Amino acid sequence: MTKIKSLADLRRMKEEAQSKIKLRENSANPDQVVQVKVGMATCGIASGAKETMKYFVEELEQEAIDAVVTQTGCMGYCYAEPTVEVKLPGKEPLVYGHVNKEKVHEIIDKYIKRGELVDGIIPVSFKTIDD
């Protein structure tokens, strides 16, 4: 366990614990919050997906946006890595390609906050079969 040497250390530990609790609470009702899935297969990681995921976590927290950021396997869009799926409550998910730090800012600012589409959407070329 980390030693607490100052009031700042104690505050930092409190904030970390609160963010973990918030993430746990949000993951219990994912349809009510923004969901971000970052493709973390080998090709995604090699293209910078770890950094992309880190940017999403930091920026969403800084903007105080209720969201769940998770990793997923291959999305099948290796040519466009890093790829990210964003699902707003009540809307169909969108997959973005070539997501770097600047694109993360744009997705959060325009799509997540204002509902405006952002360049870089990978079009869906298939439909699922309903039972």
mmCIF file with all atom_site columns, C-alpha atoms in Angstrom:
data_model
loop_
_atom_site.group_PDB
_atom_site.id
_atom_site.type_symbol
_atom_site.label_atom_id
_atom_site.label_alt_id
_atom_site.label_comp_id
_atom_site.label_asym_id
_atom_site.label_entity_id
_atom_site.label_seq_id
_atom_site.pdbx_PDB_ins_code
_atom_site.Cartn_x
_atom_site.Cartn_y
_atom_site.Cartn_z
_atom_site.occupancy
_atom_site.B_iso_or_equiv
_atom_site.pdbx_formal_charge
_atom_site.auth_seq_id
_atom_site.auth_comp_id
_atom_site.auth_asym_id
_atom_site.auth_atom_id
_atom_site.pdbx_PDB_model_num
ATOM 1   C CA . MET A 1 1   ? 0.000   0.000   0.000   1.00 0.00 ? 1   MET A CA 1
ATOM 2   C CA . THR A 1 2   ? 1.181   3.517   -0.789  1.00 0.00 ? 2   THR A CA 1
ATOM 3   C CA . LYS A 1 3   ? 2.308   5.668   2.104   1.00 0.00 ? 3   LYS A CA 1
ATOM 4   C CA . ILE A 1 4   ? 0.505   8.948   2.591   1.00 0.00 ? 4   ILE A CA 1
ATOM 5   C CA . LYS A 1 5   ? 3.013   11.727  3.143   1.00 0.00 ? 5   LYS A CA 1
ATOM 6   C CA . SER A 1 6   ? 0.867   14.789  2.553   1.00 0.00 ? 6   SER A CA 1
ATOM 7   C CA . LEU A 1 7   ? -2.653  16.079  2.226   1.00 0.00 ? 7   LEU A CA 1
ATOM 8   C CA . ALA A 1 8   ? -2.154  16.111  -1.559  1.00 0.00 ? 8   ALA A CA 1
ATOM 9   C CA . ASP A 1 9   ? -1.384  12.359  -1.481  1.00 0.00 ? 9   ASP A CA 1
ATOM 10  C CA . LEU A 1 10  ? -4.573  11.725  0.478   1.00 0.00 ? 10  LEU A CA 1
ATOM 11  C CA . ARG A 1 11  ? -6.651  13.787  -1.976  1.00 0.00 ? 11  ARG A CA 1
ATOM 12  C CA . ARG A 1 12  ? -5.118  11.957  -4.941  1.00 0.00 ? 12  ARG A CA 1
ATOM 13  C CA . MET A 1 13  ? -5.967  8.585   -3.396  1.00 0.00 ? 13  MET A CA 1
ATOM 14  C CA . LYS A 1 14  ? -9.528  9.761   -2.708  1.00 0.00 ? 14  LYS A CA 1
ATOM 15  C CA . GLU A 1 15  ? -9.972  10.902  -6.337  1.00 0.00 ? 15  GLU A CA 1
ATOM 16  C CA . GLU A 1 16  ? -8.624  7.587   -7.651  1.00 0.00 ? 16  GLU A CA 1
ATOM 17  C CA . ALA A 1 17  ? -11.005 5.624   -5.438  1.00 0.00 ? 17  ALA A CA 1
ATOM 18  C CA . GLN A 1 18  ? -13.964 7.789   -6.466  1.00 0.00 ? 18  GLN A CA 1
ATOM 19  C CA . SER A 1 19  ? -13.194 7.377   -10.172 1.00 0.00 ? 19  SER A CA 1
ATOM 20  C CA . LYS A 1 20  ? -13.009 3.582   -9.754  1.00 0.00 ? 20  LYS A CA 1
ATOM 21  C CA . ILE A 1 21  ? -16.358 3.560   -7.953  1.00 0.00 ? 21  ILE A CA 1
ATOM 22  C CA . LYS A 1 22  ? -17.891 5.762   -10.643 1.00 0.00 ? 22  LYS A CA 1
ATOM 23  C CA . LEU A 1 23  ? -16.621 3.436   -13.376 1.00 0.00 ? 23  LEU A CA 1
ATOM 24  C CA . ARG A 1 24  ? -18.107 0.444   -11.560 1.00 0.00 ? 24  ARG A CA 1
ATOM 25  C CA . GLU A 1 25  ? -21.454 2.193   -11.148 1.00 0.00 ? 25  GLU A CA 1
ATOM 26  C CA . ASN A 1 26  ? -21.539 3.270   -14.808 1.00 0.00 ? 26  ASN A CA 1
ATOM 27  C CA . SER A 1 27  ? -20.698 -0.221  -16.039 1.00 0.00 ? 27  SER A CA 1
ATOM 28  C CA . ALA A 1 28  ? -23.799 -1.573  -14.268 1.00 0.00 ? 28  ALA A CA 1
ATOM 29  C CA . ASN A 1 29  ? -26.033 0.555   -16.545 1.00 0.00 ? 29  ASN A CA 1
ATOM 30  C CA . PRO A 1 30  ? -24.007 0.993   -19.752 1.00 0.00 ? 30  PRO A CA 1
ATOM 31  C CA . ASP A 1 31  ? -27.002 1.938   -21.908 1.00 0.00 ? 31  ASP A CA 1
ATOM 32  C CA . GLN A 1 32  ? -27.489 5.127   -19.879 1.00 0.00 ? 32  GLN A CA 1
ATOM 33  C CA . VAL A 1 33  ? -23.981 6.513   -20.437 1.00 0.00 ? 33  VAL A CA 1
ATOM 34  C CA . VAL A 1 34  ? -21.587 7.062   -23.327 1.00 0.00 ? 34  VAL A CA 1
ATOM 35  C CA . GLN A 1 35  ? -19.772 3.854   -24.259 1.00 0.00 ? 35  GLN A CA 1
ATOM 36  C CA . VAL A 1 36  ? -16.354 3.924   -25.896 1.00 0.00 ? 36  VAL A CA 1
ATOM 37  C CA . LYS A 1 37  ? -14.696 0.708   -27.093 1.00 0.00 ? 37  LYS A CA 1
ATOM 38  C CA . VAL A 1 38  ? -11.114 0.844   -28.289 1.00 0.00 ? 38  VAL A CA 1
ATOM 39  C CA . GLY A 1 39  ? -9.862  -1.930  -30.603 1.00 0.00 ? 39  GLY A CA 1
ATOM 40  C CA . MET A 1 40  ? -6.880  -3.456  -28.806 1.00 0.00 ? 40  MET A CA 1
ATOM 41  C CA . ALA A 1 41  ? -5.892  -6.357  -31.029 1.00 0.00 ? 41  ALA A CA 1
ATOM 42  C CA . THR A 1 42  ? -2.254  -6.584  -32.078 1.00 0.00 ? 42  THR A CA 1
ATOM 43  C CA . CYS A 1 43  ? -2.727  -4.247  -35.044 1.00 0.00 ? 43  CYS A CA 1
ATOM 44  C CA . GLY A 1 44  ? -4.519  -1.673  -32.882 1.00 0.00 ? 44  GLY A CA 1
ATOM 45  C CA . ILE A 1 45  ? -1.862  -1.707  -30.189 1.00 0.00 ? 45  ILE A CA 1
ATOM 46  C CA . ALA A 1 46  ? 0.877   -1.390  -32.814 1.00 0.00 ? 46  ALA A CA 1
ATOM 47  C CA . SER A 1 47  ? -0.938  1.646   -34.257 1.00 0.00 ? 47  SER A CA 1
ATOM 48  C CA . GLY A 1 48  ? -1.251  3.460   -30.912 1.00 0.00 ? 48  GLY A CA 1
ATOM 49  C CA . ALA A 1 49  ? -4.533  2.185   -29.445 1.00 0.00 ? 49  ALA A CA 1
ATOM 50  C CA . LYS A 1 50  ? -3.164  2.189   -25.880 1.00 0.00 ? 50  LYS A CA 1
ATOM 51  C CA . GLU A 1 51  ? -2.463  5.907   -26.127 1.00 0.00 ? 51  GLU A CA 1
ATOM 52  C CA . THR A 1 52  ? -5.862  6.480   -27.752 1.00 0.00 ? 52  THR A CA 1
ATOM 53  C CA . MET A 1 53  ? -7.596  4.699   -24.880 1.00 0.00 ? 53  MET A CA 1
ATOM 54  C CA . LYS A 1 54  ? -5.592  6.703   -22.344 1.00 0.00 ? 54  LYS A CA 1
ATOM 55  C CA . TYR A 1 55  ? -6.596  9.975   -24.076 1.00 0.00 ? 55  TYR A CA 1
ATOM 56  C CA . PHE A 1 56  ? -10.277 8.999   -24.003 1.00 0.00 ? 56  PHE A CA 1
ATOM 57  C CA . VAL A 1 57  ? -10.169 8.124   -20.296 1.00 0.00 ? 57  VAL A CA 1
ATOM 58  C CA . GLU A 1 58  ? -8.342  11.340  -19.382 1.00 0.00 ? 58  GLU A CA 1
ATOM 59  C CA . GLU A 1 59  ? -10.426 13.668  -21.548 1.00 0.00 ? 59  GLU A CA 1
ATOM 60  C CA . LEU A 1 60  ? -13.816 12.211  -20.598 1.00 0.00 ? 60  LEU A CA 1
ATOM 61  C CA . GLU A 1 61  ? -12.867 12.461  -16.931 1.00 0.00 ? 61  GLU A CA 1
ATOM 62  C CA . GLN A 1 62  ? -11.610 16.028  -17.364 1.00 0.00 ? 62  GLN A CA 1
ATOM 63  C CA . GLU A 1 63  ? -14.826 17.016  -19.160 1.00 0.00 ? 63  GLU A CA 1
ATOM 64  C CA . ALA A 1 64  ? -16.904 15.275  -16.436 1.00 0.00 ? 64  ALA A CA 1
ATOM 65  C CA . ILE A 1 65  ? -18.726 13.145  -19.011 1.00 0.00 ? 65  ILE A CA 1
ATOM 66  C CA . ASP A 1 66  ? -20.310 9.950   -17.663 1.00 0.00 ? 66  ASP A CA 1
ATOM 67  C CA . ALA A 1 67  ? -18.818 7.219   -19.814 1.00 0.00 ? 67  ALA A CA 1
ATOM 68  C CA . VAL A 1 68  ? -17.508 3.682   -19.812 1.00 0.00 ? 68  VAL A CA 1
ATOM 69  C CA . VAL A 1 69  ? -14.268 3.192   -21.746 1.00 0.00 ? 69  VAL A CA 1
ATOM 70  C CA . THR A 1 70  ? -13.358 -0.415  -22.477 1.00 0.00 ? 70  THR A CA 1
ATOM 71  C CA . GLN A 1 71  ? -11.107 -2.344  -24.769 1.00 0.00 ? 71  GLN A CA 1
ATOM 72  C CA . THR A 1 72  ? -12.202 -4.903  -27.305 1.00 0.00 ? 72  THR A CA 1
ATOM 73  C CA . GLY A 1 73  ? -10.518 -7.250  -29.718 1.00 0.00 ? 73  GLY A CA 1
ATOM 74  C CA . CYS A 1 74  ? -10.241 -6.977  -33.458 1.00 0.00 ? 74  CYS A CA 1
ATOM 75  C CA . MET A 1 75  ? -12.984 -4.932  -35.119 1.00 0.00 ? 75  MET A CA 1
ATOM 76  C CA . GLY A 1 76  ? -11.919 -6.073  -38.589 1.00 0.00 ? 76  GLY A CA 1
ATOM 77  C CA . TYR A 1 77  ? -10.697 -2.677  -39.765 1.00 0.00 ? 77  TYR A CA 1
ATOM 78  C CA . CYS A 1 78  ? -6.933  -3.196  -39.561 1.00 0.00 ? 78  CYS A CA 1
ATOM 79  C CA . TYR A 1 79  ? -6.332  -0.649  -42.332 1.00 0.00 ? 79  TYR A CA 1
ATOM 80  C CA . ALA A 1 80  ? -7.874  2.092   -40.130 1.00 0.00 ? 80  ALA A CA 1
ATOM 81  C CA . GLU A 1 81  ? -6.287  1.399   -36.734 1.00 0.00 ? 81  GLU A CA 1
ATOM 82  C CA . PRO A 1 82  ? -6.586  2.646   -34.089 1.00 0.00 ? 82  PRO A CA 1
ATOM 83  C CA . THR A 1 83  ? -10.340 2.113   -34.291 1.00 0.00 ? 83  THR A CA 1
ATOM 84  C CA . VAL A 1 84  ? -12.898 3.226   -31.732 1.00 0.00 ? 84  VAL A CA 1
ATOM 85  C CA . GLU A 1 85  ? -16.612 2.468   -31.378 1.00 0.00 ? 85  GLU A CA 1
ATOM 86  C CA . VAL A 1 86  ? -18.655 5.224   -29.743 1.00 0.00 ? 86  VAL A CA 1
ATOM 87  C CA . LYS A 1 87  ? -22.235 4.632   -28.620 1.00 0.00 ? 87  LYS A CA 1
ATOM 88  C CA . LEU A 1 88  ? -24.340 7.456   -27.261 1.00 0.00 ? 88  LEU A CA 1
ATOM 89  C CA . PRO A 1 89  ? -27.394 6.536   -25.151 1.00 0.00 ? 89  PRO A CA 1
ATOM 90  C CA . GLY A 1 90  ? -30.332 5.696   -27.414 1.00 0.00 ? 90  GLY A CA 1
ATOM 91  C CA . LYS A 1 91  ? -28.282 5.821   -30.638 1.00 0.00 ? 91  LYS A CA 1
ATOM 92  C CA . GLU A 1 92  ? -26.608 3.283   -32.897 1.00 0.00 ? 92  GLU A CA 1
ATOM 93  C CA . PRO A 1 93  ? -22.856 2.868   -32.383 1.00 0.00 ? 93  PRO A CA 1
ATOM 94  C CA . LEU A 1 94  ? -20.412 4.537   -34.771 1.00 0.00 ? 94  LEU A CA 1
ATOM 95  C CA . VAL A 1 95  ? -16.918 3.242   -35.522 1.00 0.00 ? 95  VAL A CA 1
ATOM 96  C CA . TYR A 1 96  ? -14.163 5.773   -36.150 1.00 0.00 ? 96  TYR A CA 1
ATOM 97  C CA . GLY A 1 97  ? -10.835 4.972   -37.789 1.00 0.00 ? 97  GLY A CA 1
ATOM 98  C CA . HIS A 1 98  ? -7.356  6.482   -37.492 1.00 0.00 ? 98  HIS A CA 1
ATOM 99  C CA . VAL A 1 99  ? -8.179  7.847   -34.026 1.00 0.00 ? 99  VAL A CA 1
ATOM 100 C CA . ASN A 1 100 ? -5.273  9.825   -32.607 1.00 0.00 ? 100 ASN A CA 1
ATOM 101 C CA . LYS A 1 101 ? -5.132  12.411  -29.824 1.00 0.00 ? 101 LYS A CA 1
ATOM 102 C CA . GLU A 1 102 ? -6.566  15.190  -32.023 1.00 0.00 ? 102 GLU A CA 1
ATOM 103 C CA . LYS A 1 103 ? -9.398  12.931  -33.225 1.00 0.00 ? 103 LYS A CA 1
ATOM 104 C CA . VAL A 1 104 ? -10.233 12.031  -29.599 1.00 0.00 ? 104 VAL A CA 1
ATOM 105 C CA . HIS A 1 105 ? -10.674 15.739  -28.820 1.00 0.00 ? 105 HIS A CA 1
ATOM 106 C CA . GLU A 1 106 ? -12.837 16.194  -31.920 1.00 0.00 ? 106 GLU A CA 1
ATOM 107 C CA . ILE A 1 107 ? -15.030 13.143  -31.169 1.00 0.00 ? 107 ILE A CA 1
ATOM 108 C CA . ILE A 1 108 ? -15.613 14.284  -27.590 1.00 0.00 ? 108 ILE A CA 1
ATOM 109 C CA . ASP A 1 109 ? -16.187 17.935  -28.446 1.00 0.00 ? 109 ASP A CA 1
ATOM 110 C CA . LYS A 1 110 ? -18.366 17.514  -31.525 1.00 0.00 ? 110 LYS A CA 1
ATOM 111 C CA . TYR A 1 111 ? -20.023 14.085  -31.389 1.00 0.00 ? 111 TYR A CA 1
ATOM 112 C CA . ILE A 1 112 ? -20.304 13.226  -27.698 1.00 0.00 ? 112 ILE A CA 1
ATOM 113 C CA . LYS A 1 113 ? -21.052 16.736  -26.416 1.00 0.00 ? 113 LYS A CA 1
ATOM 114 C CA . ARG A 1 114 ? -23.046 18.176  -29.354 1.00 0.00 ? 114 ARG A CA 1
ATOM 115 C CA . GLY A 1 115 ? -24.222 15.181  -31.379 1.00 0.00 ? 115 GLY A CA 1
ATOM 116 C CA . GLU A 1 116 ? -22.493 16.409  -34.568 1.00 0.00 ? 116 GLU A CA 1
ATOM 117 C CA . LEU A 1 117 ? -20.981 13.770  -36.846 1.00 0.00 ? 117 LEU A CA 1
ATOM 118 C CA . VAL A 1 118 ? -17.213 13.790  -37.216 1.00 0.00 ? 118 VAL A CA 1
ATOM 119 C CA . ASP A 1 119 ? -15.130 12.770  -40.251 1.00 0.00 ? 119 ASP A CA 1
ATOM 120 C CA . GLY A 1 120 ? -13.538 9.355   -40.009 1.00 0.00 ? 120 GLY A CA 1
ATOM 121 C CA . ILE A 1 121 ? -16.630 7.167   -39.585 1.00 0.00 ? 121 ILE A CA 1
ATOM 122 C CA . ILE A 1 122 ? -16.148 3.680   -40.991 1.00 0.00 ? 122 ILE A CA 1
ATOM 123 C CA . PRO A 1 123 ? -19.369 2.794   -42.844 1.00 0.00 ? 123 PRO A CA 1
ATOM 124 C CA . VAL A 1 124 ? -21.176 -0.385  -41.857 1.00 0.00 ? 124 VAL A CA 1
ATOM 125 C CA . SER A 1 125 ? -21.308 -2.719  -44.826 1.00 0.00 ? 125 SER A CA 1
ATOM 126 C CA . PHE A 1 126 ? -23.415 -5.453  -43.276 1.00 0.00 ? 126 PHE A CA 1
ATOM 127 C CA . LYS A 1 127 ? -26.614 -5.992  -41.323 1.00 0.00 ? 127 LYS A CA 1
ATOM 128 C CA . THR A 1 128 ? -27.173 -8.406  -38.473 1.00 0.00 ? 128 THR A CA 1
ATOM 129 C CA . ILE A 1 129 ? -29.713 -11.183 -38.770 1.00 0.00 ? 129 ILE A CA 1
ATOM 130 C CA . ASP A 1 130 ? -32.566 -10.948 -36.294 1.00 0.00 ? 130 ASP A CA 1
ATOM 131 C CA . ASP A 1 131 ? -34.007 -14.186 -34.895 1.00 0.00 ? 131 ASP A CA 1
#
